[in-house]
PDB file of C-alpha atoms in Angstrom:
ATOM      1  CA  MET A   1      97.281 118.573  69.490  1.00  0.00           C
ATOM      2  CA  THR A   2      93.998 120.338  68.432  1.00  0.00           C
ATOM      3  CA  ASN A   3      90.599 118.781  68.469  1.00  0.00           C
ATOM      4  CA  ARG A   4      90.749 118.569  64.627  1.00  0.00           C
ATOM      5  CA  GLU A   5      94.027 116.747  64.598  1.00  0.00           C
ATOM      6  CA  MET A   6      92.985 114.432  67.313  1.00  0.00           C
ATOM      7  CA  LEU A   7      89.721 113.519  65.667  1.00  0.00           C
ATOM      8  CA  SER A   8      90.812 113.522  62.144  1.00  0.00           C
ATOM      9  CA  PRO A   9      91.271 109.740  60.669  1.00  0.00           C
ATOM     10  CA  PRO A  10      94.726 108.595  59.957  1.00  0.00           C
ATOM     11  CA  PRO A  11      96.012 107.742  56.644  1.00  0.00           C
ATOM     12  CA  ALA A  12      94.585 104.592  55.089  1.00  0.00           C
ATOM     13  CA  GLY A  13      96.122 101.560  56.173  1.00  0.00           C
ATOM     14  CA  ALA A  14      95.892  98.814  58.762  1.00  0.00           C
ATOM     15  CA  VAL A  15      96.906  99.277  62.490  1.00  0.00           C
ATOM     16  CA  PRO A  16     100.642  99.144  62.673  1.00  0.00           C
ATOM     17  CA  LYS A  17     101.859  95.568  63.563  1.00  0.00           C
ATOM     18  CA  SER A  18     104.070  97.036  66.265  1.00  0.00           C
ATOM     19  CA  GLY A  19     101.110  98.660  67.991  1.00  0.00           C
ATOM     20  CA  ARG A  20      98.746  95.764  67.466  1.00  0.00           C
ATOM     21  CA  ARG A  21     101.394  93.440  68.686  1.00  0.00           C
ATOM     22  CA  ARG A  22     101.564  95.172  72.020  1.00  0.00           C
ATOM     23  CA  PHE A  23      97.967  94.969  72.545  1.00  0.00           C
ATOM     24  CA  LEU A  24      97.433  91.376  71.297  1.00  0.00           C
ATOM     25  CA  LYS A  25     100.036  90.056  73.726  1.00  0.00           C
ATOM     26  CA  SER A  26      97.421  90.622  76.420  1.00  0.00           C
ATOM     27  CA  LEU A  27      95.048  88.038  74.886  1.00  0.00           C
ATOM     28  CA  GLY A  28      94.286  85.289  77.538  1.00  0.00           C
ATOM     29  CA  SER A  29      91.503  83.131  78.604  1.00  0.00           C
ATOM     30  CA  GLY A  30      89.601  84.218  75.359  1.00  0.00           C
ATOM     31  CA  VAL A  31      89.126  87.811  76.721  1.00  0.00           C
ATOM     32  CA  LEU A  32      91.164  90.704  75.346  1.00  0.00           C
ATOM     33  CA  ALA A  33      91.997  93.270  78.133  1.00  0.00           C
ATOM     34  CA  LEU A  34      94.282  96.252  77.716  1.00  0.00           C
ATOM     35  CA  GLY A  35      97.341  94.229  78.680  1.00  0.00           C
ATOM     36  CA  SER A  36      99.719  96.677  77.425  1.00  0.00           C
ATOM     37  CA  LEU A  37      98.736  99.171  80.089  1.00  0.00           C
ATOM     38  CA  GLY A  38     101.010  97.571  82.736  1.00  0.00           C
ATOM     39  CA  ALA A  39     103.962  97.964  80.535  1.00  0.00           C
ATOM     40  CA  LEU A  40     103.159 101.216  79.290  1.00  0.00           C
ATOM     41  CA  VAL A  41     102.327 102.702  82.663  1.00  0.00           C
ATOM     42  CA  GLY A  42     105.414 101.350  83.976  1.00  0.00           C
ATOM     43  CA  ALA A  43     107.352 103.110  81.377  1.00  0.00           C
ATOM     44  CA  ALA A  44     105.707 106.398  82.334  1.00  0.00           C
ATOM     45  CA  ARG A  45     105.077 106.461  86.052  1.00  0.00           C
ATOM     46  CA  ARG A  46     103.120 109.356  87.140  1.00  0.00           C
ATOM     47  CA  GLY A  47     104.431 112.511  88.838  1.00  0.00           C
ATOM     48  CA  PRO A  48     102.748 115.222  90.862  1.00  0.00           C
ATOM     49  CA  GLY A  49     101.916 117.333  87.883  1.00  0.00           C
ATOM     50  CA  ILE A  50     101.804 120.470  90.176  1.00  0.00           C
ATOM     51  CA  GLU A  51     102.862 123.866  88.766  1.00  0.00           C
ATOM     52  CA  ASN A  52     102.604 125.968  91.897  1.00  0.00           C
ATOM     53  CA  GLY A  53     105.920 124.540  93.552  1.00  0.00           C
ATOM     54  CA  SER A  54     104.167 122.474  96.237  1.00  0.00           C
ATOM     55  CA  ALA A  55     105.727 119.387  97.435  1.00  0.00           C
ATOM     56  CA  PRO A  56     104.869 116.104  95.370  1.00  0.00           C
ATOM     57  CA  HIS A  57     101.919 113.901  96.449  1.00  0.00           C
ATOM     58  CA  GLU A  58     102.975 110.812  98.403  1.00  0.00           C
ATOM     59  CA  GLY A  59     102.302 107.817  96.468  1.00  0.00           C
ATOM     60  CA  VAL A  60     102.349 109.337  93.084  1.00  0.00           C
ATOM     61  CA  HIS A  61     105.444 108.556  91.076  1.00  0.00           C
ATOM     62  CA  ALA A  62     107.337 110.876  88.774  1.00  0.00           C
ATOM     63  CA  ALA A  63     107.530 110.458  85.014  1.00  0.00           C
ATOM     64  CA  VAL A  64     110.588 108.518  83.815  1.00  0.00           C
ATOM     65  CA  PRO A  65     112.824 110.953  81.813  1.00  0.00           C
ATOM     66  CA  GLY A  66     113.203 110.084  78.169  1.00  0.00           C
ATOM     67  CA  LYS A  67     110.320 107.622  78.206  1.00  0.00           C
ATOM     68  CA  ARG A  68     107.172 108.076  76.082  1.00  0.00           C
ATOM     69  CA  LEU A  69     104.208 109.638  77.963  1.00  0.00           C
ATOM     70  CA  ARG A  70     100.858 108.052  77.727  1.00  0.00           C
ATOM     71  CA  ARG A  71      97.522 110.025  77.291  1.00  0.00           C
ATOM     72  CA  TRP A  72      94.789 107.894  78.656  1.00  0.00           C
ATOM     73  CA  ALA A  73      91.281 108.251  77.266  1.00  0.00           C
ATOM     74  CA  MET A  74      87.880 106.716  77.417  1.00  0.00           C
ATOM     75  CA  VAL A  75      85.410 106.266  74.719  1.00  0.00           C
ATOM     76  CA  ILE A  76      81.723 105.387  75.530  1.00  0.00           C
ATOM     77  CA  ASP A  77      79.625 103.959  72.657  1.00  0.00           C
ATOM     78  CA  LEU A  78      75.963 104.932  73.380  1.00  0.00           C
ATOM     79  CA  ARG A  79      74.858 102.763  70.615  1.00  0.00           C
ATOM     80  CA  GLN A  80      75.650  99.730  72.841  1.00  0.00           C
ATOM     81  CA  CYS A  81      74.408 101.213  76.127  1.00  0.00           C
ATOM     82  CA  ASP A  82      70.728 100.469  77.252  1.00  0.00           C
ATOM     83  CA  GLY A  83      71.286 101.201  80.905  1.00  0.00           C
ATOM     84  CA  CYS A  84      71.616  97.435  81.469  1.00  0.00           C
ATOM     85  CA  GLN A  85      67.684  96.893  80.620  1.00  0.00           C
ATOM     86  CA  SER A  86      68.660  93.896  78.693  1.00  0.00           C
ATOM     87  CA  VAL A  87      70.312  92.179  81.543  1.00  0.00           C
ATOM     88  CA  ASP A  88      67.487  93.508  83.939  1.00  0.00           C
ATOM     89  CA  LYS A  89      69.955  94.868  86.484  1.00  0.00           C
ATOM     90  CA  PRO A  90      71.102  98.286  87.752  1.00  0.00           C
ATOM     91  CA  PRO A  91      73.862  99.735  85.509  1.00  0.00           C
ATOM     92  CA  GLN A  92      76.701  97.424  85.854  1.00  0.00           C
ATOM     93  CA  CYS A  93      79.396  99.981  85.249  1.00  0.00           C
ATOM     94  CA  THR A  94      78.192 101.898  88.351  1.00  0.00           C
ATOM     95  CA  GLN A  95      77.817  98.760  90.500  1.00  0.00           C
ATOM     96  CA  ALA A  96      81.402  97.624  89.598  1.00  0.00           C
ATOM     97  CA  CYS A  97      82.734 101.071  90.338  1.00  0.00           C
ATOM     98  CA  ILE A  98      80.977 101.209  93.799  1.00  0.00           C
ATOM     99  CA  GLU A  99      82.204  97.785  94.750  1.00  0.00           C
ATOM    100  CA  GLY A 100      85.616  98.217  93.445  1.00  0.00           C
ATOM    101  CA  HIS A 101      86.266 101.632  95.436  1.00  0.00           C
ATOM    102  CA  PHE A 102      83.959 100.983  98.327  1.00  0.00           C
ATOM    103  CA  ALA A 103      82.275 104.358  97.239  1.00  0.00           C
ATOM    104  CA  PRO A 104      79.981 105.609 100.052  1.00  0.00           C
ATOM    105  CA  GLU A 105      76.189 105.952  99.321  1.00  0.00           C
ATOM    106  CA  PRO A 106      74.963 108.060  97.562  1.00  0.00           C
ATOM    107  CA  MET A 107      78.186 108.399  95.483  1.00  0.00           C
ATOM    108  CA  GLN A 108      78.099 107.308  91.772  1.00  0.00           C
ATOM    109  CA  TRP A 109      81.415 108.047  90.409  1.00  0.00           C
ATOM    110  CA  ILE A 110      80.108 106.892  86.963  1.00  0.00           C
ATOM    111  CA  GLU A 111      76.366 107.679  86.896  1.00  0.00           C
ATOM    112  CA  VAL A 112      74.110 106.638  84.183  1.00  0.00           C
ATOM    113  CA  TYR A 113      71.777 109.385  83.173  1.00  0.00           C
ATOM    114  CA  GLU A 114      68.679 109.417  81.021  1.00  0.00           C
ATOM    115  CA  GLY A 115      68.818 112.078  78.338  1.00  0.00           C
ATOM    116  CA  GLU A 116      65.839 112.979  76.160  1.00  0.00           C
ATOM    117  CA  LEU A 117      66.063 112.474  72.450  1.00  0.00           C
ATOM    118  CA  PRO A 118      64.665 114.888  69.941  1.00  0.00           C
ATOM    119  CA  GLY A 119      61.211 113.860  69.019  1.00  0.00           C
ATOM    120  CA  GLY A 120      60.835 111.804  72.067  1.00  0.00           C
ATOM    121  CA  GLY A 121      62.521 108.824  73.489  1.00  0.00           C
ATOM    122  CA  VAL A 122      65.534 108.427  75.920  1.00  0.00           C
ATOM    123  CA  GLN A 123      69.151 107.507  75.710  1.00  0.00           C
ATOM    124  CA  PHE A 124      71.402 106.445  78.573  1.00  0.00           C
ATOM    125  CA  ILE A 125      74.512 108.262  79.180  1.00  0.00           C
ATOM    126  CA  PRO A 126      77.277 106.948  81.560  1.00  0.00           C
ATOM    127  CA  THR A 127      79.176 109.783  82.977  1.00  0.00           C
ATOM    128  CA  PRO A 128      82.361 109.381  84.938  1.00  0.00           C
ATOM    129  CA  CYS A 129      84.919 112.344  85.707  1.00  0.00           C
ATOM    130  CA  GLN A 130      85.653 113.742  82.332  1.00  0.00           C
ATOM    131  CA  GLN A 131      89.254 114.009  83.015  1.00  0.00           C
ATOM    132  CA  CYS A 132      89.570 117.479  81.651  1.00  0.00           C
ATOM    133  CA  GLN A 133      93.061 118.726  80.195  1.00  0.00           C
ATOM    134  CA  ASN A 134      92.048 122.286  81.124  1.00  0.00           C
ATOM    135  CA  PRO A 135      90.414 121.270  84.457  1.00  0.00           C
ATOM    136  CA  PRO A 136      88.610 124.057  86.373  1.00  0.00           C
ATOM    137  CA  CYS A 137      88.831 121.932  89.577  1.00  0.00           C
ATOM    138  CA  VAL A 138      92.692 121.999  89.473  1.00  0.00           C
ATOM    139  CA  ASN A 139      92.737 125.650  88.731  1.00  0.00           C
ATOM    140  CA  VAL A 140      90.764 126.697  91.878  1.00  0.00           C
ATOM    141  CA  CYS A 141      92.045 124.211  94.404  1.00  0.00           C
ATOM    142  CA  PRO A 142      93.773 126.531  97.001  1.00  0.00           C
ATOM    143  CA  VAL A 143      96.049 123.703  98.446  1.00  0.00           C
ATOM    144  CA  ALA A 144      96.777 121.650  95.301  1.00  0.00           C
ATOM    145  CA  ALA A 145      94.843 118.729  96.597  1.00  0.00           C
ATOM    146  CA  THR A 146      93.389 118.193  93.166  1.00  0.00           C
ATOM    147  CA  PHE A 147      96.144 117.749  90.562  1.00  0.00           C
ATOM    148  CA  SER A 148      96.830 116.550  87.096  1.00  0.00           C
ATOM    149  CA  THR A 149      99.372 113.857  86.521  1.00  0.00           C
ATOM    150  CA  PRO A 150     101.765 113.989  83.368  1.00  0.00           C
ATOM    151  CA  GLU A 151      99.435 111.461  81.686  1.00  0.00           C
ATOM    152  CA  GLY A 152      96.442 113.601  81.908  1.00  0.00           C
ATOM    153  CA  VAL A 153      94.656 111.891  84.804  1.00  0.00           C
ATOM    154  CA  VAL A 154      92.969 114.291  87.501  1.00  0.00           C
ATOM    155  CA  LEU A 155      93.283 112.994  90.941  1.00  0.00           C
ATOM    156  CA  ILE A 156      92.469 114.180  94.598  1.00  0.00           C
ATOM    157  CA  ASP A 157      94.982 113.733  97.279  1.00  0.00           C
ATOM    158  CA  GLN A 158      92.818 113.442 100.502  1.00  0.00           C
ATOM    159  CA  ASP A 159      95.799 113.911 102.691  1.00  0.00           C
ATOM    160  CA  ARG A 160      95.686 117.668 101.441  1.00  0.00           C
ATOM    161  CA  CYS A 161      92.107 118.052 100.950  1.00  0.00           C
ATOM    162  CA  ILE A 162      90.749 120.700 103.400  1.00  0.00           C
ATOM    163  CA  GLY A 163      87.082 120.287 102.435  1.00  0.00           C
ATOM    164  CA  CYS A 164      86.532 123.723 101.029  1.00  0.00           C
ATOM    165  CA  ARG A 165      84.556 122.349  98.230  1.00  0.00           C
ATOM    166  CA  ILE A 166      85.548 125.102  95.725  1.00  0.00           C
ATOM    167  CA  CYS A 167      86.481 122.363  93.183  1.00  0.00           C
ATOM    168  CA  MET A 168      82.892 121.009  93.452  1.00  0.00           C
ATOM    169  CA  GLU A 169      81.518 124.342  92.550  1.00  0.00           C
ATOM    170  CA  ALA A 170      84.010 124.600  89.704  1.00  0.00           C
ATOM    171  CA  CYS A 171      83.292 121.354  88.038  1.00  0.00           C
ATOM    172  CA  PRO A 172      80.659 121.922  85.222  1.00  0.00           C
ATOM    173  CA  TYR A 173      79.915 118.161  85.058  1.00  0.00           C
ATOM    174  CA  ASP A 174      78.914 117.733  88.803  1.00  0.00           C
ATOM    175  CA  ARG A 175      81.185 114.755  89.226  1.00  0.00           C
ATOM    176  CA  ARG A 176      82.668 115.508  92.555  1.00  0.00           C
ATOM    177  CA  PHE A 177      81.271 114.156  95.976  1.00  0.00           C
ATOM    178  CA  PHE A 178      81.893 115.369  99.573  1.00  0.00           C
ATOM    179  CA  ASN A 179      81.937 113.177 102.676  1.00  0.00           C
ATOM    180  CA  TRP A 180      79.831 115.343 105.296  1.00  0.00           C
ATOM    181  CA  GLY A 181      80.384 112.608 107.794  1.00  0.00           C
ATOM    182  CA  GLN A 182      82.374 109.488 108.297  1.00  0.00           C
ATOM    183  CA  PRO A 183      80.882 107.073 105.967  1.00  0.00           C
ATOM    184  CA  PRO A 184      80.433 103.498 106.831  1.00  0.00           C
ATOM    185  CA  GLN A 185      82.717 101.046 104.931  1.00  0.00           C
ATOM    186  CA  PRO A 186      83.209  97.297 104.756  1.00  0.00           C
ATOM    187  CA  PRO A 187      85.883  95.799 106.939  1.00  0.00           C
ATOM    188  CA  GLU A 188      88.108  95.109 103.965  1.00  0.00           C
ATOM    189  CA  ALA A 189      88.382  98.821 103.159  1.00  0.00           C
ATOM    190  CA  LEU A 190      89.960  99.689 106.415  1.00  0.00           C
ATOM    191  CA  PHE A 191      92.752  97.380 105.527  1.00  0.00           C
ATOM    192  CA  VAL A 192      93.682  99.170 102.215  1.00  0.00           C
ATOM    193  CA  GLU A 193      96.697 101.512 102.236  1.00  0.00           C
ATOM    194  CA  TYR A 194      95.525 104.831 101.222  1.00  0.00           C
ATOM    195  CA  ASP A 195      96.667 106.228  97.833  1.00  0.00           C
ATOM    196  CA  PRO A 196      95.397 109.041  95.721  1.00  0.00           C
ATOM    197  CA  GLU A 197      94.940 106.683  92.922  1.00  0.00           C
ATOM    198  CA  HIS A 198      92.336 104.616  94.735  1.00  0.00           C
ATOM    199  CA  GLN A 199      91.080 106.987  97.496  1.00  0.00           C
ATOM    200  CA  THR A 200      90.280 104.155  99.892  1.00  0.00           C
ATOM    201  CA  PRO A 201      89.342 104.171 102.759  1.00  0.00           C
ATOM    202  CA  ALA A 202      86.985 107.231 102.497  1.00  0.00           C
ATOM    203  CA  ARG A 203      87.420 110.102 104.727  1.00  0.00           C
ATOM    204  CA  LYS A 204      85.162 112.697 106.491  1.00  0.00           C
ATOM    205  CA  GLY A 205      85.642 116.164 105.146  1.00  0.00           C
ATOM    206  CA  THR A 206      87.149 115.285 101.840  1.00  0.00           C
ATOM    207  CA  VAL A 207      86.090 115.291  98.215  1.00  0.00           C
ATOM    208  CA  MET A 208      86.114 112.083  95.986  1.00  0.00           C
ATOM    209  CA  LYS A 209      85.589 111.371  92.354  1.00  0.00           C
ATOM    210  CA  CYS A 210      86.266 108.933  89.561  1.00  0.00           C
ATOM    211  CA  ASN A 211      89.980 108.501  89.110  1.00  0.00           C
ATOM    212  CA  PHE A 212      90.154 106.476  85.722  1.00  0.00           C
ATOM    213  CA  CYS A 213      91.477 103.451  87.605  1.00  0.00           C
ATOM    214  CA  PRO A 214      95.264 104.067  87.120  1.00  0.00           C
ATOM    215  CA  HIS A 215      96.089 101.528  89.653  1.00  0.00           C
ATOM    216  CA  LEU A 216      94.170  99.000  87.367  1.00  0.00           C
ATOM    217  CA  ALA A 217      95.927 100.375  84.203  1.00  0.00           C
ATOM    218  CA  ARG A 218      99.406  99.802  85.829  1.00  0.00           C
ATOM    219  CA  ALA A 219      98.486  96.222  86.372  1.00  0.00           C
ATOM    220  CA  GLY A 220      97.408  95.657  82.692  1.00  0.00           C
ATOM    221  CA  ARG A 221      93.595  95.741  83.275  1.00  0.00           C
ATOM    222  CA  LEU A 222      90.722  97.834  82.160  1.00  0.00           C
ATOM    223  CA  PRO A 223      88.774  99.926  84.548  1.00  0.00           C
ATOM    224  CA  TYR A 224      86.171  98.468  86.749  1.00  0.00           C
ATOM    225  CA  CYS A 225      83.442  99.893  84.682  1.00  0.00           C
ATOM    226  CA  ALA A 226      84.705  98.950  81.264  1.00  0.00           C
ATOM    227  CA  ARG A 227      85.294  95.253  82.504  1.00  0.00           C
ATOM    228  CA  ALA A 228      81.641  94.960  83.995  1.00  0.00           C
ATOM    229  CA  CYS A 229      79.802  96.493  80.924  1.00  0.00           C
ATOM    230  CA  PRO A 230      77.675  93.591  79.592  1.00  0.00           C
ATOM    231  CA  ASN A 231      77.549  95.192  76.099  1.00  0.00           C
ATOM    232  CA  ASN A 232      81.174  96.316  76.078  1.00  0.00           C
ATOM    233  CA  ALA A 233      80.184  99.820  75.385  1.00  0.00           C
ATOM    234  CA  ILE A 234      83.183 101.354  77.212  1.00  0.00           C
ATOM    235  CA  TYR A 235      86.630 101.557  75.540  1.00  0.00           C
ATOM    236  CA  TYR A 236      89.820 102.564  77.368  1.00  0.00           C
ATOM    237  CA  GLY A 237      92.991 103.490  75.588  1.00  0.00           C
ATOM    238  CA  ASP A 238      95.989 105.862  74.936  1.00  0.00           C
ATOM    239  CA  LEU A 239      95.800 108.811  72.519  1.00  0.00           C
ATOM    240  CA  GLU A 240      99.545 108.757  71.990  1.00  0.00           C
ATOM    241  CA  GLU A 241      99.481 105.004  70.982  1.00  0.00           C
ATOM    242  CA  ASP A 242      96.211 105.778  69.149  1.00  0.00           C
ATOM    243  CA  LEU A 243      94.714 102.477  70.400  1.00  0.00           C
ATOM    244  CA  ALA A 244      91.768 101.439  72.607  1.00  0.00           C
ATOM    245  CA  THR A 245      89.924  98.330  73.637  1.00  0.00           C
ATOM    246  CA  ASN A 246      86.805  97.543  75.262  1.00  0.00           C
ATOM    247  CA  GLY A 247      88.045  94.040  76.139  1.00  0.00           C
ATOM    248  CA  ARG A 248      86.542  92.541  73.191  1.00  0.00           C
ATOM    249  CA  GLU A 249      88.240  94.318  70.138  1.00  0.00           C
ATOM    250  CA  VAL A 250      90.995  96.716  69.627  1.00  0.00           C
ATOM    251  CA  VAL A 251      90.366  99.960  67.538  1.00  0.00           C
ATOM    252  CA  ARG A 252      92.601 102.701  66.213  1.00  0.00           C
ATOM    253  CA  LEU A 253      91.406 105.588  68.480  1.00  0.00           C
ATOM    254  CA  SER A 254      91.475 108.407  65.991  1.00  0.00           C
ATOM    255  CA  ARG A 255      89.747 106.655  63.259  1.00  0.00           C
ATOM    256  CA  PHE A 256      87.068 105.236  65.637  1.00  0.00           C
ATOM    257  CA  LEU A 257      86.267 108.701  66.879  1.00  0.00           C
ATOM    258  CA  ALA A 258      86.218 110.418  63.455  1.00  0.00           C
ATOM    259  CA  GLU A 259      84.155 107.795  61.627  1.00  0.00           C
ATOM    260  CA  HIS A 260      81.376 107.536  64.289  1.00  0.00           C
ATOM    261  CA  SER A 261      81.034 111.310  64.751  1.00  0.00           C
ATOM    262  CA  SER A 262      82.178 111.379  68.403  1.00  0.00           C
ATOM    263  CA  TYR A 263      81.637 114.326  70.706  1.00  0.00           C
ATOM    264  CA  ARG A 264      82.558 115.430  74.130  1.00  0.00           C
ATOM    265  CA  LEU A 265      80.302 116.830  76.713  1.00  0.00           C
ATOM    266  CA  LYS A 266      80.137 120.623  77.005  1.00  0.00           C
ATOM    267  CA  GLU A 267      82.983 121.179  74.548  1.00  0.00           C
ATOM    268  CA  HIS A 268      82.127 124.777  74.251  1.00  0.00           C
ATOM    269  CA  LEU A 269      83.596 125.376  77.869  1.00  0.00           C
ATOM    270  CA  GLY A 270      87.071 124.566  76.682  1.00  0.00           C
ATOM    271  CA  THR A 271      87.708 122.030  79.340  1.00  0.00           C
ATOM    272  CA  GLU A 272      89.152 119.471  76.777  1.00  0.00           C
ATOM    273  CA  PRO A 273      87.843 116.369  78.422  1.00  0.00           C
ATOM    274  CA  ARG A 274      89.472 112.793  77.690  1.00  0.00           C
ATOM    275  CA  VAL A 275      86.045 111.125  77.628  1.00  0.00           C
ATOM    276  CA  PHE A 276      84.426 110.846  74.284  1.00  0.00           C
ATOM    277  CA  TYR A 277      81.061 109.671  73.281  1.00  0.00           C
ATOM    278  CA  ILE A 278      79.712 108.034  70.224  1.00  0.00           C
ATOM    279  CA  PRO A 279      76.126 109.076  69.599  1.00  0.00           C
ATOM    280  CA  GLY A 280      73.321 106.497  70.056  1.00  0.00           C
ATOM    281  CA  HIS A 281      70.473 105.191  72.170  1.00  0.00           C
ATOM    282  CA  GLY A 282      71.239 101.516  72.584  1.00  0.00           C
ATOM    283  CA  GLU A 283      70.134 100.466  69.028  1.00  0.00           C
ATOM    284  CA  GLY A 284      73.198  98.408  68.791  1.00  0.00           C
ATOM    285  CA  VAL A 285      71.687  95.992  71.379  1.00  0.00           C
ATOM    286  CA  GLY A 286      68.082  96.268  70.351  1.00  0.00           C
ATOM    287  CA  HIS A 287      66.991  98.943  72.902  1.00  0.00           C
ATOM    288  CA  ASP A 288      63.696 100.585  72.359  1.00  0.00           C
ATOM    289  CA  SER A 289      64.435 104.289  72.744  1.00  0.00           C
ATOM    290  CA  TYR A 290      60.832 104.972  74.125  1.00  0.00           C
ATOM    291  CA  ARG A 291      61.375 102.536  77.092  1.00  0.00           C
ATOM    292  CA  GLY A 292      62.907 104.482  79.673  1.00  0.00           C
ATOM    293  CA  GLY A 293      63.675 103.821  83.285  1.00  0.00           C
ATOM    294  CA  ARG A 294      66.557 101.943  84.623  1.00  0.00           C
ATOM    295  CA  LYS A 295      67.095  99.994  87.935  1.00  0.00           C
ATOM    296  CA  ALA A 296      68.089 101.873  91.039  1.00  0.00           C
ATOM    297  CA  THR A 297      71.697 101.861  91.940  1.00  0.00           C
ATOM    298  CA  GLN A 298      72.753  99.617  94.765  1.00  0.00           C
ATOM    299  CA  TRP A 299      75.652  99.544  97.088  1.00  0.00           C
ATOM    300  CA  PRO A 300      76.474  95.903  97.348  1.00  0.00           C
ATOM    301  CA  TRP A 301      78.774  96.225 100.278  1.00  0.00           C
ATOM    302  CA  GLN A 302      76.219  97.832 102.664  1.00  0.00           C
ATOM    303  CA  LYS A 303      75.312  94.656 104.330  1.00  0.00           C
ATOM    304  CA  ARG A 304      79.031  94.151 105.323  1.00  0.00           C
ATOM    305  CA  ALA A 305      79.356  97.663 106.808  1.00  0.00           C
ATOM    306  CA  GLU A 306      78.347  98.614 110.180  1.00  0.00           C
ATOM    307  CA  GLY A 307      75.849 101.439 110.360  1.00  0.00           C
ATOM    308  CA  ALA A 308      75.314 101.434 106.435  1.00  0.00           C
ATOM    309  CA  ALA A 309      71.605 100.826 106.831  1.00  0.00           C
ATOM    310  CA  THR A 310      71.176 104.134 108.990  1.00  0.00           C
ATOM    311  CA  TRP A 311      73.876 106.261 107.272  1.00  0.00           C
ATOM    312  CA  SER A 312      72.719 109.770 106.189  1.00  0.00           C
ATOM    313  CA  ARG A 313      74.810 112.334 104.632  1.00  0.00           C
TER     314      ARG A 313
END
């Protein structure tokens, strides 16, 4: 599918009842989550997605033949993002990601940057891994440790990673991080069974990054970042189903992208990201674009991790 086809609005009319019904089944406790994810992912389990003939990655499941393949995507509505100034806290998307993945300091798998606006002022831009469909990182990895799943999610298998860091050099978004030493982690992280979809516990000499939370998608939940956003600025959905949700509303994805002049970062490079942005500077939540600055990111689990206070990369 071309960019024009993907971003063009669908024929006039409401969202098909069949599609809405699958999403609305997830209503519970007054909060709409992407409840269909569990069923959808279960019908399209991931495979290694490796084209060089290497062995499959342990813990990554093959797609079910004959089942419809999902194409996960994220939309970040910058009109609703004020860097969490309105709640007087560090960016909550980053905080939730760090806590959920036990990400070592100073890793911020989804980092909120401050970008200058024409004529002055700033906007806040949450930036996860862009989940490229023509990923330079995958193309250069010499041992296939970085790979794309059939659903389009780019993962890292730390069991294979040799720490060459070529993928970091190839990433045009600077969204990969390296463990130079053995990072301190909270005790509970050591009991997690390693899986490329979660990357816990962290390992010395390996690369880590945002993984789009496929383990949560399989359970029918939104990613940590989307669930934690106080302004519901992050949508997660499926380009194949043409639906997405931020936990509060369901939108037809193609129309939402087209009607709000969406864009992707560094599109001219041809990496084909799966993360889309709606232009804005927090005006939807009353943010003054001339009020810059955000609270510093914190690593909430540091107090529970031995040696974290003196950890240095």
